[in-house]
Amino acid sequence: MSDVTDQWELAPPHTQREAAFVAVPDPASAASVGLDAPVRNLQMLELQVTGGATEIYLAHRPPAGRRASFDALPGKRDGDPTQVSNPRLLKAIITQAHAAGMKVHLCADAPAVGADDRNAFLTHVGQGVDAGADTVVVGALPTARWIADTHPGIPLVAGAHLGVTSVAYARHLREAYGVRRIVVPHASTLDEIAAFCAVDGLEVEVPVQTGSGANCHQCRLPDQRGTGLGCRAGYQNAPAPEGAVRDLGGFLDGASDCALCDVPSLVGLGVAALQIPGRESPIVRQNAKITQMYRRALNGVTKGWSTKQTIADIDRTELMWQMGWVPRMCEQQRCRFRDTARRRAHV
């Protein structure tokens, strides 16, 4: 296999800190790396199966009359739903996902749930477990304890809201709460991911293509009225009445997005899964296309290709590459694990 650092021509170099963790993977190991994709209805499930996902994550609506969500997102974002609409559909999605050989993660990862809502929350989680969910994603230590005590047989996933930024914290979650997988913060570097992958009995899931900064949603800036969970990466500013609108994403949230060129390194470090964002995605076909691009990257590793070969293959077969990906990601240097000005702007 060619040197894994044989990168696509527009990709900037790695930081000095991460360069030592650029790994040459065993091609066979790519087959065990999951693609965890979002689903909220049967159409999304079908598209994600076609796109090459091997795992899905979903959330369902909380009890009627409850204003807040029991997962990390509001019920709707920008007018589009984020949750499965009813228990019957939840069961149908999980059943069909299992029939396709997929693992199902139930999101119950609200960053806070009041003690008064404990019973309602556990009933809500119980519906998902009874429907067949394989794991429950948690976002707060109290809810992790509630679920561990009530459903001791269900593996827990530490979601991004738990902010697992140290190996000691990861070990504590494993030992005290039965956490079997962690979702690392978006700003985690290759060397940090390598340290998490070395923890025995713990899987590591890496979000890709998110653009959500140091820790997803932790800014608490709302993107819709009445909602405390937002993304500052979309904020704009016009300094004067006649001034041009400026995108403040790079200033307020220095996250980069694309990790395609570093899929070989993630495989080599031993990650369990790559997480695709988009439970609220308004264009579900485009969301599944992102999954497909990462599937192509993993398939390239399986074939023993260099990154350059994989990108050349994508360029030949995907209209989206030249029409959308290159101008939006590559030319803007939105590279997740590379030394870019946007990445240096992390706050």
PDB file of C-alpha atoms in Angstrom, residues 156-275:
ATOM      1  CA  LEU A 156     -24.744   2.718  27.202  1.00  0.00           C
ATOM      2  CA  VAL A 157     -23.101   5.118  24.773  1.00  0.00           C
ATOM      3  CA  ALA A 158     -21.673   8.361  26.153  1.00  0.00           C
ATOM      4  CA  GLY A 159     -22.972  11.012  23.778  1.00  0.00           C
ATOM      5  CA  ALA A 160     -21.237  14.245  22.865  1.00  0.00           C
ATOM      6  CA  HIS A 161     -22.997  16.142  25.665  1.00  0.00           C
ATOM      7  CA  LEU A 162     -21.044  14.218  28.274  1.00  0.00           C
ATOM      8  CA  GLY A 163     -17.909  15.894  26.933  1.00  0.00           C
ATOM      9  CA  VAL A 164     -15.519  12.962  27.292  1.00  0.00           C
ATOM     10  CA  THR A 165     -12.208  14.778  26.979  1.00  0.00           C
ATOM     11  CA  SER A 166      -9.910  12.625  29.102  1.00  0.00           C
ATOM     12  CA  VAL A 167      -9.007   8.948  29.308  1.00  0.00           C
ATOM     13  CA  ALA A 168      -9.642   8.956  33.075  1.00  0.00           C
ATOM     14  CA  TYR A 169     -13.185  10.202  32.508  1.00  0.00           C
ATOM     15  CA  ALA A 170     -13.747   7.531  29.848  1.00  0.00           C
ATOM     16  CA  ARG A 171     -12.568   4.801  32.226  1.00  0.00           C
ATOM     17  CA  HIS A 172     -14.834   6.153  34.979  1.00  0.00           C
ATOM     18  CA  LEU A 173     -17.853   6.013  32.668  1.00  0.00           C
ATOM     19  CA  ARG A 174     -17.001   2.439  31.746  1.00  0.00           C
ATOM     20  CA  GLU A 175     -16.532   1.282  35.328  1.00  0.00           C
ATOM     21  CA  ALA A 176     -19.244   3.272  37.120  1.00  0.00           C
ATOM     22  CA  TYR A 177     -22.015   3.402  34.535  1.00  0.00           C
ATOM     23  CA  GLY A 178     -21.399   0.510  32.172  1.00  0.00           C
ATOM     24  CA  VAL A 179     -20.624   2.765  29.208  1.00  0.00           C
ATOM     25  CA  ARG A 180     -19.318   0.670  26.331  1.00  0.00           C
ATOM     26  CA  ARG A 181     -18.821   3.384  23.709  1.00  0.00           C
ATOM     27  CA  ILE A 182     -17.940   7.075  23.767  1.00  0.00           C
ATOM     28  CA  VAL A 183     -18.661   9.690  21.133  1.00  0.00           C
ATOM     29  CA  VAL A 184     -15.629  11.964  21.212  1.00  0.00           C
ATOM     30  CA  PRO A 185     -16.035  15.753  20.967  1.00  0.00           C
ATOM     31  CA  HIS A 186     -15.796  17.108  17.471  1.00  0.00           C
ATOM     32  CA  ALA A 187     -12.520  18.924  18.122  1.00  0.00           C
ATOM     33  CA  SER A 188     -10.695  15.778  19.274  1.00  0.00           C
ATOM     34  CA  THR A 189      -7.343  15.342  17.565  1.00  0.00           C
ATOM     35  CA  LEU A 190      -5.815  12.168  16.159  1.00  0.00           C
ATOM     36  CA  ASP A 191      -3.520  11.748  19.144  1.00  0.00           C
ATOM     37  CA  GLU A 192      -6.431  12.121  21.565  1.00  0.00           C
ATOM     38  CA  ILE A 193      -8.507   9.623  19.600  1.00  0.00           C
ATOM     39  CA  ALA A 194      -5.569   7.189  19.701  1.00  0.00           C
ATOM     40  CA  ALA A 195      -5.486   7.452  23.500  1.00  0.00           C
ATOM     41  CA  PHE A 196      -9.202   6.673  23.771  1.00  0.00           C
ATOM     42  CA  CYS A 197      -8.857   3.727  21.392  1.00  0.00           C
ATOM     43  CA  ALA A 198      -6.238   2.238  23.722  1.00  0.00           C
ATOM     44  CA  VAL A 199      -8.723   1.962  26.624  1.00  0.00           C
ATOM     45  CA  ASP A 200      -9.747  -1.677  27.099  1.00  0.00           C
ATOM     46  CA  GLY A 201     -13.438  -2.506  26.809  1.00  0.00           C
ATOM     47  CA  LEU A 202     -14.375   0.819  25.251  1.00  0.00           C
ATOM     48  CA  GLU A 203     -15.389   1.586  21.672  1.00  0.00           C
ATOM     49  CA  VAL A 204     -14.716   4.990  20.152  1.00  0.00           C
ATOM     50  CA  GLU A 205     -17.116   6.732  17.778  1.00  0.00           C
ATOM     51  CA  VAL A 206     -15.875   9.777  15.861  1.00  0.00           C
ATOM     52  CA  PRO A 207     -18.300  12.377  14.482  1.00  0.00           C
ATOM     53  CA  VAL A 208     -17.443  13.482  10.961  1.00  0.00           C
ATOM     54  CA  GLN A 209     -18.859  16.182   8.705  1.00  0.00           C
ATOM     55  CA  THR A 210     -20.434  18.095  11.584  1.00  0.00           C
ATOM     56  CA  GLY A 211     -18.782  21.523  11.786  1.00  0.00           C
ATOM     57  CA  SER A 212     -19.869  21.885  15.404  1.00  0.00           C
ATOM     58  CA  GLY A 213     -16.811  23.230  17.129  1.00  0.00           C
ATOM     59  CA  ALA A 214     -15.034  22.231  20.300  1.00  0.00           C
ATOM     60  CA  ASN A 215     -18.040  20.381  21.727  1.00  0.00           C
ATOM     61  CA  CYS A 216     -21.297  20.068  19.828  1.00  0.00           C
ATOM     62  CA  HIS A 217     -24.164  22.214  21.206  1.00  0.00           C
ATOM     63  CA  GLN A 218     -22.215  23.356  24.256  1.00  0.00           C
ATOM     64  CA  CYS A 219     -22.268  26.986  23.104  1.00  0.00           C
ATOM     65  CA  ARG A 220     -26.005  27.072  23.998  1.00  0.00           C
ATOM     66  CA  LEU A 221     -26.652  29.738  21.361  1.00  0.00           C
ATOM     67  CA  PRO A 222     -30.202  29.198  20.051  1.00  0.00           C
ATOM     68  CA  ASP A 223     -30.873  28.846  16.347  1.00  0.00           C
ATOM     69  CA  GLN A 224     -34.613  29.161  16.835  1.00  0.00           C
ATOM     70  CA  ARG A 225     -36.794  30.985  19.335  1.00  0.00           C
ATOM     71  CA  GLY A 226     -37.229  29.225  22.647  1.00  0.00           C
ATOM     72  CA  THR A 227     -34.569  26.606  21.989  1.00  0.00           C
ATOM     73  CA  GLY A 228     -31.345  26.560  23.967  1.00  0.00           C
ATOM     74  CA  LEU A 229     -29.550  24.162  21.649  1.00  0.00           C
ATOM     75  CA  GLY A 230     -28.102  25.691  18.544  1.00  0.00           C
ATOM     76  CA  CYS A 231     -25.043  25.975  16.355  1.00  0.00           C
ATOM     77  CA  ARG A 232     -23.042  29.166  16.225  1.00  0.00           C
ATOM     78  CA  ALA A 233     -21.388  27.994  13.009  1.00  0.00           C
ATOM     79  CA  GLY A 234     -24.351  29.455  11.097  1.00  0.00           C
ATOM     80  CA  TYR A 235     -24.263  32.963  12.532  1.00  0.00           C
ATOM     81  CA  GLN A 236     -23.933  35.927  10.176  1.00  0.00           C
ATOM     82  CA  ASN A 237     -23.368  39.637  10.615  1.00  0.00           C
ATOM     83  CA  ALA A 238     -23.879  42.775   8.527  1.00  0.00           C
ATOM     84  CA  PRO A 239     -21.842  45.571  10.204  1.00  0.00           C
ATOM     85  CA  ALA A 240     -23.593  48.439   8.445  1.00  0.00           C
ATOM     86  CA  PRO A 241     -26.960  48.855   6.697  1.00  0.00           C
ATOM     87  CA  GLU A 242     -25.262  48.763   3.333  1.00  0.00           C
ATOM     88  CA  GLY A 243     -22.603  46.273   4.349  1.00  0.00           C
ATOM     89  CA  ALA A 244     -22.361  42.780   2.944  1.00  0.00           C
ATOM     90  CA  VAL A 245     -23.486  39.907   5.138  1.00  0.00           C
ATOM     91  CA  ARG A 246     -20.460  38.145   6.608  1.00  0.00           C
ATOM     92  CA  ASP A 247     -20.337  34.575   7.780  1.00  0.00           C
ATOM     93  CA  LEU A 248     -19.128  34.520  11.384  1.00  0.00           C
ATOM     94  CA  GLY A 249     -18.822  30.748  11.491  1.00  0.00           C
ATOM     95  CA  GLY A 250     -15.039  30.802  11.229  1.00  0.00           C
ATOM     96  CA  PHE A 251     -14.760  33.291  14.071  1.00  0.00           C
ATOM     97  CA  LEU A 252     -17.370  31.902  16.455  1.00  0.00           C
ATOM     98  CA  ASP A 253     -16.865  28.237  15.736  1.00  0.00           C
ATOM     99  CA  GLY A 254     -13.582  27.124  14.239  1.00  0.00           C
ATOM    100  CA  ALA A 255     -14.640  23.573  13.485  1.00  0.00           C
ATOM    101  CA  SER A 256     -13.701  21.955  10.234  1.00  0.00           C
ATOM    102  CA  ASP A 257     -15.834  19.375   8.521  1.00  0.00           C
ATOM    103  CA  CYS A 258     -14.439  16.864   6.053  1.00  0.00           C
ATOM    104  CA  ALA A 259     -12.486  13.843   7.282  1.00  0.00           C
ATOM    105  CA  LEU A 260     -12.409  11.809   4.046  1.00  0.00           C
ATOM    106  CA  CYS A 261      -8.645  12.108   3.610  1.00  0.00           C
ATOM    107  CA  ASP A 262      -8.066  10.865   7.165  1.00  0.00           C
ATOM    108  CA  VAL A 263     -10.367   7.859   7.136  1.00  0.00           C
ATOM    109  CA  PRO A 264      -7.272   5.599   6.730  1.00  0.00           C
ATOM    110  CA  SER A 265      -5.749   7.040   9.906  1.00  0.00           C
ATOM    111  CA  LEU A 266      -8.984   6.627  11.870  1.00  0.00           C
ATOM    112  CA  VAL A 267      -9.167   3.002  10.743  1.00  0.00           C
ATOM    113  CA  GLY A 268      -5.539   2.498  11.700  1.00  0.00           C
ATOM    114  CA  LEU A 269      -6.088   3.971  15.162  1.00  0.00           C
ATOM    115  CA  GLY A 270      -8.891   1.501  15.798  1.00  0.00           C
ATOM    116  CA  VAL A 271     -12.097   3.564  15.928  1.00  0.00           C
ATOM    117  CA  ALA A 272     -15.312   1.549  16.113  1.00  0.00           C
ATOM    118  CA  ALA A 273     -17.504   3.855  14.049  1.00  0.00           C
ATOM    119  CA  LEU A 274     -17.779   7.119  12.161  1.00  0.00           C
ATOM    120  CA  GLN A 275     -20.881   9.146  12.961  1.00  0.00           C
TER     121      GLN A 275
END
